[in-house]
Short mmCIF file of N, CA and C in Angstrom, two decimals:
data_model
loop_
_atom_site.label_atom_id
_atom_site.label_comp_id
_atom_site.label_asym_id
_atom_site.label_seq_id
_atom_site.Cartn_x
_atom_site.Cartn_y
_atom_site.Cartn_z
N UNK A 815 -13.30 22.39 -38.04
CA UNK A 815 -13.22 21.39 -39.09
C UNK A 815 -11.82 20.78 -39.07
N UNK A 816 -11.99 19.65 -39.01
CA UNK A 816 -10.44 19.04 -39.48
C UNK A 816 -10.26 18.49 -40.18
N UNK A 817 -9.01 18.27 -41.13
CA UNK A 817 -8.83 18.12 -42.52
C UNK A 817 -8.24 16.79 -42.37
N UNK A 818 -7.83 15.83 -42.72
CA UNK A 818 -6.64 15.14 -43.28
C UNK A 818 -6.68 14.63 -44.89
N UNK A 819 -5.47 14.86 -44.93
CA UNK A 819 -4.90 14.67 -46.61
C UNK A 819 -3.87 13.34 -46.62
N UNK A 820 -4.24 12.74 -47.97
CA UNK A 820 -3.85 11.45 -48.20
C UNK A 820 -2.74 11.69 -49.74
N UNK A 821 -2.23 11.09 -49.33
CA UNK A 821 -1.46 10.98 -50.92
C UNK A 821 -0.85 9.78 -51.36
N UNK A 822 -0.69 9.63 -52.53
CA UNK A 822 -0.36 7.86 -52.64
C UNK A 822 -0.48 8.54 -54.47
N UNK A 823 -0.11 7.15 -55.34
CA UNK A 823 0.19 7.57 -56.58
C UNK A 823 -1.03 7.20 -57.34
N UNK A 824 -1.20 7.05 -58.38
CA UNK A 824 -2.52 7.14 -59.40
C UNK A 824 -2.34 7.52 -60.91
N UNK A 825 -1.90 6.32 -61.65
CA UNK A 825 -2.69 7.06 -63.01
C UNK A 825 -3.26 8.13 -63.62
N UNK A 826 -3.03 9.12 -64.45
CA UNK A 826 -4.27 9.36 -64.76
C UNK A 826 -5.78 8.73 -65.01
N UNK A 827 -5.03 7.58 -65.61
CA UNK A 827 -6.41 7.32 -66.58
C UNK A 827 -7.05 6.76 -65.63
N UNK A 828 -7.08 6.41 -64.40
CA UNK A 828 -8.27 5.88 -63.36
C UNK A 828 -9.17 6.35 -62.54
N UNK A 829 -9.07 8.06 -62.44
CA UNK A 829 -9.48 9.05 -62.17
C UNK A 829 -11.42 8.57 -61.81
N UNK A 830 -11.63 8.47 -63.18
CA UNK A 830 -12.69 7.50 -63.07
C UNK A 830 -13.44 6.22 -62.17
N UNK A 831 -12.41 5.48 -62.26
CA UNK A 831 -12.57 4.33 -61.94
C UNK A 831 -12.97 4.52 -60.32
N UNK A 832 -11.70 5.16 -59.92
CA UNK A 832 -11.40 5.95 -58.68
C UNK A 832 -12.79 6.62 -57.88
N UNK A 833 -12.99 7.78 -58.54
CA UNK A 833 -14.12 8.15 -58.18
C UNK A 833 -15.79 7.61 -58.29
N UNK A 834 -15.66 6.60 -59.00
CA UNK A 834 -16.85 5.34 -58.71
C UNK A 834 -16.77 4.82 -57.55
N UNK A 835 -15.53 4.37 -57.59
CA UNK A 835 -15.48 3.29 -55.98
C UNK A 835 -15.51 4.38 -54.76
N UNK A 836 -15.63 5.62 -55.03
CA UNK A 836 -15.80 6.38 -53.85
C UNK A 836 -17.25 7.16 -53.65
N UNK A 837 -17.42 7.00 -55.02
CA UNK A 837 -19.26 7.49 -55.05
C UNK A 837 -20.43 6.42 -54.30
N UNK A 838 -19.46 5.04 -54.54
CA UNK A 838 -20.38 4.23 -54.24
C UNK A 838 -19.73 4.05 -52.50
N UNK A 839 -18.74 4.40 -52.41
CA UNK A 839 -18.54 3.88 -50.96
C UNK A 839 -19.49 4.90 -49.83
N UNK A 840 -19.25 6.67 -50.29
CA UNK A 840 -20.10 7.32 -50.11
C UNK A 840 -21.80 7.47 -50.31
N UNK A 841 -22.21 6.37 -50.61
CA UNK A 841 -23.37 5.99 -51.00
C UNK A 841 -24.02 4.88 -49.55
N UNK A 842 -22.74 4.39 -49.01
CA UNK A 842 -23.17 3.58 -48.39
C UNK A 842 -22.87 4.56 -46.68
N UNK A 843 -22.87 3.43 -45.55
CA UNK A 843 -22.46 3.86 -44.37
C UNK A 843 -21.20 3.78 -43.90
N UNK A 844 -20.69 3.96 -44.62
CA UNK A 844 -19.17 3.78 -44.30
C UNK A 844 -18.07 5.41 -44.02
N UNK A 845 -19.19 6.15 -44.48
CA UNK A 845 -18.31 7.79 -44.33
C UNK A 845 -19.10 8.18 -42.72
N UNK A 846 -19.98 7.92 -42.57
CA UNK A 846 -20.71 8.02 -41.08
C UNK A 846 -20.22 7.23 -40.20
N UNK A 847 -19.45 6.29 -40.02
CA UNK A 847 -18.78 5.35 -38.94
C UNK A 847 -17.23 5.99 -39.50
N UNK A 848 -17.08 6.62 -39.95
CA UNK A 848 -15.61 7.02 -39.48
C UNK A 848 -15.53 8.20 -39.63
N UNK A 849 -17.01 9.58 -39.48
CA UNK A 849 -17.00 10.61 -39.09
C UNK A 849 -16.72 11.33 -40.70
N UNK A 850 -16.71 11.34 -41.34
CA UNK A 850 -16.47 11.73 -42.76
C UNK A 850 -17.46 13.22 -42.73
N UNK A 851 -17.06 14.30 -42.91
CA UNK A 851 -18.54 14.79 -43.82
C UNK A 851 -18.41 15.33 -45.07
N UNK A 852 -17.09 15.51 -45.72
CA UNK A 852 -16.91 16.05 -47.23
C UNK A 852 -15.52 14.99 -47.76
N UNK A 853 -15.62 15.00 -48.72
CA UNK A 853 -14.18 14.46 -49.62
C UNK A 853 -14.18 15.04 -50.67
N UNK A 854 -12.65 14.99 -51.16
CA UNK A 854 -12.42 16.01 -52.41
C UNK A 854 -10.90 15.27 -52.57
N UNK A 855 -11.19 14.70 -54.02
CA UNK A 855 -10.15 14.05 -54.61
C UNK A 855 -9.63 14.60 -55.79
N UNK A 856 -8.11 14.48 -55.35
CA UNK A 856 -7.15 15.53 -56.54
C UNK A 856 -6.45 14.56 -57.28
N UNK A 857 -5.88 14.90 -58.53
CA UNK A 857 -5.11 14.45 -59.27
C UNK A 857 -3.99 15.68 -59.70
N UNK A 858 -3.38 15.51 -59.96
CA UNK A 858 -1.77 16.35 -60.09
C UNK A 858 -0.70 15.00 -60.91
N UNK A 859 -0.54 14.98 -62.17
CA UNK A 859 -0.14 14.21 -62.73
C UNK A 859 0.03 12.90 -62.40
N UNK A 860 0.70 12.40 -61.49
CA UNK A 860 0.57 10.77 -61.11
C UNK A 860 0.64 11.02 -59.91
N UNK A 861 0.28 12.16 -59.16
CA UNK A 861 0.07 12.04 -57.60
C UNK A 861 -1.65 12.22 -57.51
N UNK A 862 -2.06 11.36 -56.52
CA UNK A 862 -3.45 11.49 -55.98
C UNK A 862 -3.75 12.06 -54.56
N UNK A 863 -4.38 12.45 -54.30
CA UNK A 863 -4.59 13.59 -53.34
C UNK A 863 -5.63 13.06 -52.65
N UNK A 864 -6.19 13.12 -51.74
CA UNK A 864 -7.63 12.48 -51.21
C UNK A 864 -8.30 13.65 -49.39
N UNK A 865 -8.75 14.77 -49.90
CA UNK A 865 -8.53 15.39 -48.41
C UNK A 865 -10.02 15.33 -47.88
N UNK A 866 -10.01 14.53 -46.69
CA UNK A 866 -11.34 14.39 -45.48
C UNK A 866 -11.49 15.48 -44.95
N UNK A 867 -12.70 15.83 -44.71
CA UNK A 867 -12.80 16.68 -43.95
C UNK A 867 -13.87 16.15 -42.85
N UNK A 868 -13.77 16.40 -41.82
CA UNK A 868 -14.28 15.62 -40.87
C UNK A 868 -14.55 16.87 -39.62
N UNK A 869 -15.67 17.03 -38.54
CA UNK A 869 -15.48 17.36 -37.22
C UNK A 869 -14.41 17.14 -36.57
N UNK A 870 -14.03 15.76 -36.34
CA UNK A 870 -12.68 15.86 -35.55
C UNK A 870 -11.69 14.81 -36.16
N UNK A 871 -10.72 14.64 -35.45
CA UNK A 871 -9.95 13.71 -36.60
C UNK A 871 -10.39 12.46 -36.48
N UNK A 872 -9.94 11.90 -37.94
CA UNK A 872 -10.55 10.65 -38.45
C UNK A 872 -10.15 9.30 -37.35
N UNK A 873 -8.65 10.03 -37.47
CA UNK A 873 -7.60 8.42 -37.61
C UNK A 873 -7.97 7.38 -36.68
N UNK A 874 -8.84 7.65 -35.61
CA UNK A 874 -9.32 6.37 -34.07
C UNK A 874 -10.28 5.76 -34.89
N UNK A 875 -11.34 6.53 -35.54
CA UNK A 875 -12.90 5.64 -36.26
C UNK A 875 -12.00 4.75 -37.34
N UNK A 876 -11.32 5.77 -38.23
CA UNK A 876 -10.26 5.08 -39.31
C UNK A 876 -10.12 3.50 -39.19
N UNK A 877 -9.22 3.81 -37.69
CA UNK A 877 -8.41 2.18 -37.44
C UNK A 877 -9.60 1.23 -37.24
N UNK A 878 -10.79 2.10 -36.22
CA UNK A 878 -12.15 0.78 -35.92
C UNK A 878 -12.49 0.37 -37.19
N UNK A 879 -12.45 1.28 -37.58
CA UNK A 879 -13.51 0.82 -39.56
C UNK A 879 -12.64 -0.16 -40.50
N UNK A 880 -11.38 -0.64 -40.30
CA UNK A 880 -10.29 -1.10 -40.94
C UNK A 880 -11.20 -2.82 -40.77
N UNK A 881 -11.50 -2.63 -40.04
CA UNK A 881 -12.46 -4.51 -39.55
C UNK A 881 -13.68 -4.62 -40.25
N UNK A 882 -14.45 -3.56 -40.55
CA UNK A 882 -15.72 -3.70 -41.06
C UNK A 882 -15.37 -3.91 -42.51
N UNK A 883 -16.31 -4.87 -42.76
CA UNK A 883 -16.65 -5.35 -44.50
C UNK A 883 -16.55 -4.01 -45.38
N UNK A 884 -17.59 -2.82 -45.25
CA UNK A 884 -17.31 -1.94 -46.52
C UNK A 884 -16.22 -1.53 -46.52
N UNK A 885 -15.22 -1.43 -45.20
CA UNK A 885 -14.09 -0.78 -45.31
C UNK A 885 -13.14 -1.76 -46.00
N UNK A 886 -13.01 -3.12 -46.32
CA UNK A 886 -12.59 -3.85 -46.30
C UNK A 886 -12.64 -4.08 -48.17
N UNK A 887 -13.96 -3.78 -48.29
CA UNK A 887 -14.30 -3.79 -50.22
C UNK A 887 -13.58 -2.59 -50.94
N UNK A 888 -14.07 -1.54 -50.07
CA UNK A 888 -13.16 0.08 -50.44
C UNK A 888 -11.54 -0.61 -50.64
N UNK A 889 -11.22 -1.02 -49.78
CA UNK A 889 -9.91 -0.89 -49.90
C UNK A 889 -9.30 -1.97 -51.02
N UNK A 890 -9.79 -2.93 -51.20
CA UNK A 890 -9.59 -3.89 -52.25
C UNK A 890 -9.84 -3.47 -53.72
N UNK A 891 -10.85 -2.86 -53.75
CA UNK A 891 -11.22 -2.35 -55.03
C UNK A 891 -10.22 -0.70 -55.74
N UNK A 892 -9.92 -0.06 -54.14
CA UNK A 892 -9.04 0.72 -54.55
C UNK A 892 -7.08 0.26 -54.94
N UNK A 893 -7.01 -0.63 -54.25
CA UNK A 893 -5.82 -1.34 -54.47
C UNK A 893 -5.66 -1.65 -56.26
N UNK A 894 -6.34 -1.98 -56.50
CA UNK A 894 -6.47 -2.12 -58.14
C UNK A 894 -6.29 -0.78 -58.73
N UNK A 895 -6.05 0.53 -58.55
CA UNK A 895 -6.16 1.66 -59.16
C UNK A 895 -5.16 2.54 -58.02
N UNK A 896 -4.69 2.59 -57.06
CA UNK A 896 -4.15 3.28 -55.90
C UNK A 896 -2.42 2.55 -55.78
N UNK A 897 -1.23 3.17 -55.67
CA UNK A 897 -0.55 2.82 -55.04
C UNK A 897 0.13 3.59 -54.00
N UNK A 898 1.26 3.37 -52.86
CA UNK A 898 1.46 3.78 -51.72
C UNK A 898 2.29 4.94 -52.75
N UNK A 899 2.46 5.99 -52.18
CA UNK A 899 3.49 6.86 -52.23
C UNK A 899 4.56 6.53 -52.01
N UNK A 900 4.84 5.89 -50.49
CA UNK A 900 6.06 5.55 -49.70
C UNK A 900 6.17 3.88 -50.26
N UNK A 901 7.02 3.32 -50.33
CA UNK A 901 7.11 2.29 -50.89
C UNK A 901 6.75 0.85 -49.32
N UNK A 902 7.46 1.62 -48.15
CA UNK A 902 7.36 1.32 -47.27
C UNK A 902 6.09 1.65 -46.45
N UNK A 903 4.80 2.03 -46.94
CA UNK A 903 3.63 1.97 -46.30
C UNK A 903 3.19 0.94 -45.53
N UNK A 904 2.33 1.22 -44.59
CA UNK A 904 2.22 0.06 -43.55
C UNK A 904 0.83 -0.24 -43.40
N UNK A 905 0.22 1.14 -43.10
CA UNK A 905 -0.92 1.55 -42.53
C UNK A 905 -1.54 2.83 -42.87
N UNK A 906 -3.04 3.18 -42.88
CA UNK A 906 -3.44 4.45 -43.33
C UNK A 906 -2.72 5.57 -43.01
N UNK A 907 -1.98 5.77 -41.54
CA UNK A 907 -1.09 7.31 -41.42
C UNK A 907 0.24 7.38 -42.02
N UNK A 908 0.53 6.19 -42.42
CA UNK A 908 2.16 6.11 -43.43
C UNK A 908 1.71 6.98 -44.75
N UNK A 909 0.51 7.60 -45.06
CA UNK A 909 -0.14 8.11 -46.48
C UNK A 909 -0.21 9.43 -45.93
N UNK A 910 -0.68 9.71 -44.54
CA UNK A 910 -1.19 10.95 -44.39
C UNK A 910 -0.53 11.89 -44.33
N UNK A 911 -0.41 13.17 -45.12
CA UNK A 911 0.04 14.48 -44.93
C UNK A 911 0.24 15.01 -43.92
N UNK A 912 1.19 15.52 -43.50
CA UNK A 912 1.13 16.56 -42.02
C UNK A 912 1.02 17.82 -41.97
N UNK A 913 0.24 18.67 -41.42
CA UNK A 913 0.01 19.72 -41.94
C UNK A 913 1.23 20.88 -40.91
N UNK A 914 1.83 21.42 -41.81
CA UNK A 914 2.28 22.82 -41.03
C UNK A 914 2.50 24.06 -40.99
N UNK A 915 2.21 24.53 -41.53
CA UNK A 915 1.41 25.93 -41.54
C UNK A 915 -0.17 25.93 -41.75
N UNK A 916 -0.80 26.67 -41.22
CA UNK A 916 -2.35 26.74 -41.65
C UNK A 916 -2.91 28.53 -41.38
N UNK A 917 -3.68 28.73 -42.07
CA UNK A 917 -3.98 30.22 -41.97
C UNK A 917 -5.54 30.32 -42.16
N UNK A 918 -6.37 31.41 -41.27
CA UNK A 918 -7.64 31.81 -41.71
C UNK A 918 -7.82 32.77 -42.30
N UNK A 919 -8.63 33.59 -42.53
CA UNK A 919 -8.84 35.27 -43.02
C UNK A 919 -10.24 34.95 -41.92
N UNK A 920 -9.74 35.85 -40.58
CA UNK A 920 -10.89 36.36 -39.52
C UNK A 920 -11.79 37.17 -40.38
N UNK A 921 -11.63 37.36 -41.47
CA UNK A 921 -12.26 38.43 -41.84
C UNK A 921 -13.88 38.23 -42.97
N UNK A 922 -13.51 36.76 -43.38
CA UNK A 922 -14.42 36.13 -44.66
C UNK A 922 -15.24 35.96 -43.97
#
């Protein structure tokens, strides 16, 4: 499984709003053309959290899907409720977390 984690800032109070525009984006074909198979969105006072979990990593389908229309509504509609973390964001991996440490239990 591979993970990637997003972070960028957020309101509380849009939490809502937020998770509509992702119920409905997940509603459509847009998590299947960029390999998606779970999401799980955090809030932590005005930080937002967003972690994919995917077969393999996202970020190649990511960039193809950046051209297609739903990807294109997602992102507009989240712009209204989402801002960059980094002030200097560019592109989807200027958001993404890097992971360094990771651990299993061989044992679960």
């Amino acid at each position: 499984m591979h993970r990637t984690l997003i972070v960028a800032k957020m309101a509380p109070s849009e939490t809502e709003a937020v998770a509509k525009i992702f119920a409905d984006s997940d509603a459509s074909d847009l998590p299947h053309l960029i390999g998606v198979r779970r999401r799980t969105l955090f809030r932590f006072h005005e930080l937002y959290f967003h972690l994919v979990e995917a077969d393999q990593d996202i970020t190649p389908d990511l960039y193809k899907a950046r051209s297609h229309p739903l990807y294109a509504e997602i992102n507009t509609r989240l712009a209204e409720h989402i801002r960059p973390y980094d002030p200097a964001w560019r592109e989807p991996k200027d958001a993404m977390a890097q992971p360094f440490y990771t651990w299993e239990n061989d044992h679960a």
